[in-house]
């Protein structure tokens, strides 16, 4: 048995010069937990060329969705950005990753903190009805340099708000907070600063960080993750893993250089 499924690209959407998303068929045998990633890619010169990608689709969906950067000289994304409907992609059979609710101690407010394509695993998690069962509030924070980079997330949330099943859940529990660092926008600043200054909580009319109730998942640039980890650890929060649930879990967003 091959280590990969061969899936067909169903649609591709380009969001900016550096961001695109695509949907593909999903083998009925491919199982994953919302928030996990798999190795995906293309066959290049007869060999698989793969990178870790979070599923942006939820595990109840029939199709797969991925959200990717485009790097002009990136070994995979220079090619992957050119895929079209009908092309074949490879999807590794095994999904894995730490951004799953079982790795967190039970809590009341779930904070999903992301930059760039680090949004992808949270796109999956906010389509998981169980997440809304487990938490009273879900904060989806997405930080980008430019406003245009928010488009994928904005559309995702807008579609879910219109959805028959998710609409009511979102209006009750989901607080979406996009923020931009390098041009004017209604929310501005780095996620780290927005948390330390309490601006994030003030803008959302919510209470400050509270170790008793707050659980955190983060995915994004390594520098941001390192700073957030320190910020939370100095306040007593502990990192969780598959063996020991904690107050927060971390995953690096895929970068290709
Ligand atoms: P900034 O514009 O101030 O660098 P990138 O495109 O470099 O991955 O960055 C995505 C977003 O993450 C940007 O808004 C960027 O802000 C922010 N960012 C980068 N480094 C950090 C960090 N160490 N802590 C918090 N946010 C960061």
PDB file of N, CA, C and O in Angstrom, residues 3 10 24 29 43 49 52-53 57 59 94 96 102 112 120 197 202 214 216 223 241 250 254:
ATOM      1  N   UNK A   3       2.176   5.010   0.703  1.00  0.00           N
ATOM      2  CA  UNK A   3       2.088   5.849   1.907  1.00  0.00           C
ATOM      3  C   UNK A   3       1.165   7.047   1.687  1.00  0.00           C
ATOM      4  O   UNK A   3       0.857   7.781   2.619  1.00  0.00           O
ATOM      5  N   UNK A  10     -10.103  19.973  -6.636  1.00  0.00           N
ATOM      6  CA  UNK A  10     -11.468  20.329  -7.038  1.00  0.00           C
ATOM      7  C   UNK A  10     -11.611  21.814  -7.346  1.00  0.00           C
ATOM      8  O   UNK A  10     -12.386  22.210  -8.207  1.00  0.00           O
ATOM      9  N   UNK A  24      -9.714  19.535  -2.329  1.00  0.00           N
ATOM     10  CA  UNK A  24      -9.385  18.288  -3.030  1.00  0.00           C
ATOM     11  C   UNK A  24     -10.301  17.177  -2.536  1.00  0.00           C
ATOM     12  O   UNK A  24     -10.919  17.305  -1.474  1.00  0.00           O
ATOM     13  N   UNK A  29     -10.964   6.569   3.623  1.00  0.00           N
ATOM     14  CA  UNK A  29     -10.135   5.985   4.690  1.00  0.00           C
ATOM     15  C   UNK A  29      -9.272   7.009   5.420  1.00  0.00           C
ATOM     16  O   UNK A  29      -8.615   6.679   6.403  1.00  0.00           O
ATOM     17  N   UNK A  43       3.934  14.919  -6.839  1.00  0.00           N
ATOM     18  CA  UNK A  43       4.972  14.037  -7.352  1.00  0.00           C
ATOM     19  C   UNK A  43       5.812  14.859  -8.333  1.00  0.00           C
ATOM     20  O   UNK A  43       5.277  15.416  -9.289  1.00  0.00           O
ATOM     21  N   UNK A  49       7.192  15.058  -3.228  1.00  0.00           N
ATOM     22  CA  UNK A  49       7.752  16.252  -2.603  1.00  0.00           C
ATOM     23  C   UNK A  49       6.671  16.768  -1.657  1.00  0.00           C
ATOM     24  O   UNK A  49       5.611  17.206  -2.100  1.00  0.00           O
ATOM     25  N   UNK A  52       4.422  19.581   5.590  1.00  0.00           N
ATOM     26  CA  UNK A  52       3.330  19.443   6.561  1.00  0.00           C
ATOM     27  C   UNK A  52       2.295  20.542   6.342  1.00  0.00           C
ATOM     28  O   UNK A  52       2.641  21.723   6.318  1.00  0.00           O
ATOM     29  N   UNK A  53       1.056  20.147   6.170  1.00  0.00           N
ATOM     30  CA  UNK A  53      -0.043  21.106   6.002  1.00  0.00           C
ATOM     31  C   UNK A  53      -1.183  20.751   6.951  1.00  0.00           C
ATOM     32  O   UNK A  53      -1.625  19.606   6.979  1.00  0.00           O
ATOM     33  N   UNK A  57     -10.089  22.055   6.452  1.00  0.00           N
ATOM     34  CA  UNK A  57     -11.447  21.499   6.468  1.00  0.00           C
ATOM     35  C   UNK A  57     -11.627  20.719   7.763  1.00  0.00           C
ATOM     36  O   UNK A  57     -10.652  20.310   8.396  1.00  0.00           O
ATOM     37  N   UNK A  59     -13.212  17.407   9.978  1.00  0.00           N
ATOM     38  CA  UNK A  59     -13.248  15.973   9.657  1.00  0.00           C
ATOM     39  C   UNK A  59     -14.638  15.450   9.297  1.00  0.00           C
ATOM     40  O   UNK A  59     -14.762  14.316   8.838  1.00  0.00           O
ATOM     41  N   UNK A  94      -1.176   9.421   7.242  1.00  0.00           N
ATOM     42  CA  UNK A  94      -1.218   9.610   8.696  1.00  0.00           C
ATOM     43  C   UNK A  94      -1.322  11.090   9.066  1.00  0.00           C
ATOM     44  O   UNK A  94      -0.473  11.891   8.714  1.00  0.00           O
ATOM     45  N   UNK A  96      -1.427  13.979  12.110  1.00  0.00           N
ATOM     46  CA  UNK A  96      -0.908  14.105  13.467  1.00  0.00           C
ATOM     47  C   UNK A  96      -0.940  15.570  13.891  1.00  0.00           C
ATOM     48  O   UNK A  96      -1.350  16.430  13.120  1.00  0.00           O
ATOM     49  N   UNK A 102      -8.191  17.532  23.076  1.00  0.00           N
ATOM     50  CA  UNK A 102      -7.838  16.573  24.127  1.00  0.00           C
ATOM     51  C   UNK A 102      -6.510  16.906  24.801  1.00  0.00           C
ATOM     52  O   UNK A 102      -6.223  16.399  25.887  1.00  0.00           O
ATOM     53  N   UNK A 112      -7.703  30.946  20.167  1.00  0.00           N
ATOM     54  CA  UNK A 112      -7.011  30.401  19.001  1.00  0.00           C
ATOM     55  C   UNK A 112      -6.190  31.548  18.413  1.00  0.00           C
ATOM     56  O   UNK A 112      -6.759  32.488  17.848  1.00  0.00           O
ATOM     57  N   UNK A 120      -4.925  28.046   9.464  1.00  0.00           N
ATOM     58  CA  UNK A 120      -5.508  26.817   8.879  1.00  0.00           C
ATOM     59  C   UNK A 120      -6.066  25.812   9.896  1.00  0.00           C
ATOM     60  O   UNK A 120      -7.223  25.395   9.758  1.00  0.00           O
ATOM     61  N   UNK A 197      -1.168  44.147  26.713  1.00  0.00           N
ATOM     62  CA  UNK A 197      -1.815  45.436  27.017  1.00  0.00           C
ATOM     63  C   UNK A 197      -3.281  45.274  27.403  1.00  0.00           C
ATOM     64  O   UNK A 197      -3.925  46.246  27.795  1.00  0.00           O
ATOM     65  N   UNK A 202     -10.243  44.064  26.023  1.00  0.00           N
ATOM     66  CA  UNK A 202     -11.043  45.294  26.130  1.00  0.00           C
ATOM     67  C   UNK A 202     -11.893  45.476  24.874  1.00  0.00           C
ATOM     68  O   UNK A 202     -13.087  45.749  24.956  1.00  0.00           O
ATOM     69  N   UNK A 214      -8.962  30.089  30.896  1.00  0.00           N
ATOM     70  CA  UNK A 214      -8.444  30.245  29.535  1.00  0.00           C
ATOM     71  C   UNK A 214      -7.585  29.069  29.084  1.00  0.00           C
ATOM     72  O   UNK A 214      -6.687  28.628  29.805  1.00  0.00           O
ATOM     73  N   UNK A 216      -5.440  27.801  25.471  1.00  0.00           N
ATOM     74  CA  UNK A 216      -4.895  28.485  24.309  1.00  0.00           C
ATOM     75  C   UNK A 216      -4.296  27.508  23.306  1.00  0.00           C
ATOM     76  O   UNK A 216      -3.596  26.565  23.683  1.00  0.00           O
ATOM     77  N   UNK A 223       8.828  33.152  15.808  1.00  0.00           N
ATOM     78  CA  UNK A 223       9.131  34.244  16.745  1.00  0.00           C
ATOM     79  C   UNK A 223       7.915  34.559  17.610  1.00  0.00           C
ATOM     80  O   UNK A 223       8.028  34.739  18.830  1.00  0.00           O
ATOM     81  N   UNK A 241       0.568  18.317  25.973  1.00  0.00           N
ATOM     82  CA  UNK A 241       0.987  17.430  24.879  1.00  0.00           C
ATOM     83  C   UNK A 241       0.068  16.220  24.912  1.00  0.00           C
ATOM     84  O   UNK A 241      -0.832  16.139  25.747  1.00  0.00           O
ATOM     85  N   UNK A 250       0.997  24.313  21.079  1.00  0.00           N
ATOM     86  CA  UNK A 250       1.689  25.128  20.069  1.00  0.00           C
ATOM     87  C   UNK A 250       1.979  24.312  18.816  1.00  0.00           C
ATOM     88  O   UNK A 250       2.344  23.145  18.917  1.00  0.00           O
ATOM     89  N   UNK A 254       3.527  26.196   8.746  1.00  0.00           N
ATOM     90  CA  UNK A 254       4.468  25.746   7.739  1.00  0.00           C
ATOM     91  C   UNK A 254       5.159  26.932   7.064  1.00  0.00           C
ATOM     92  O   UNK A 254       4.521  27.894   6.649  1.00  0.00           O
TER      93      UNK A 254
END
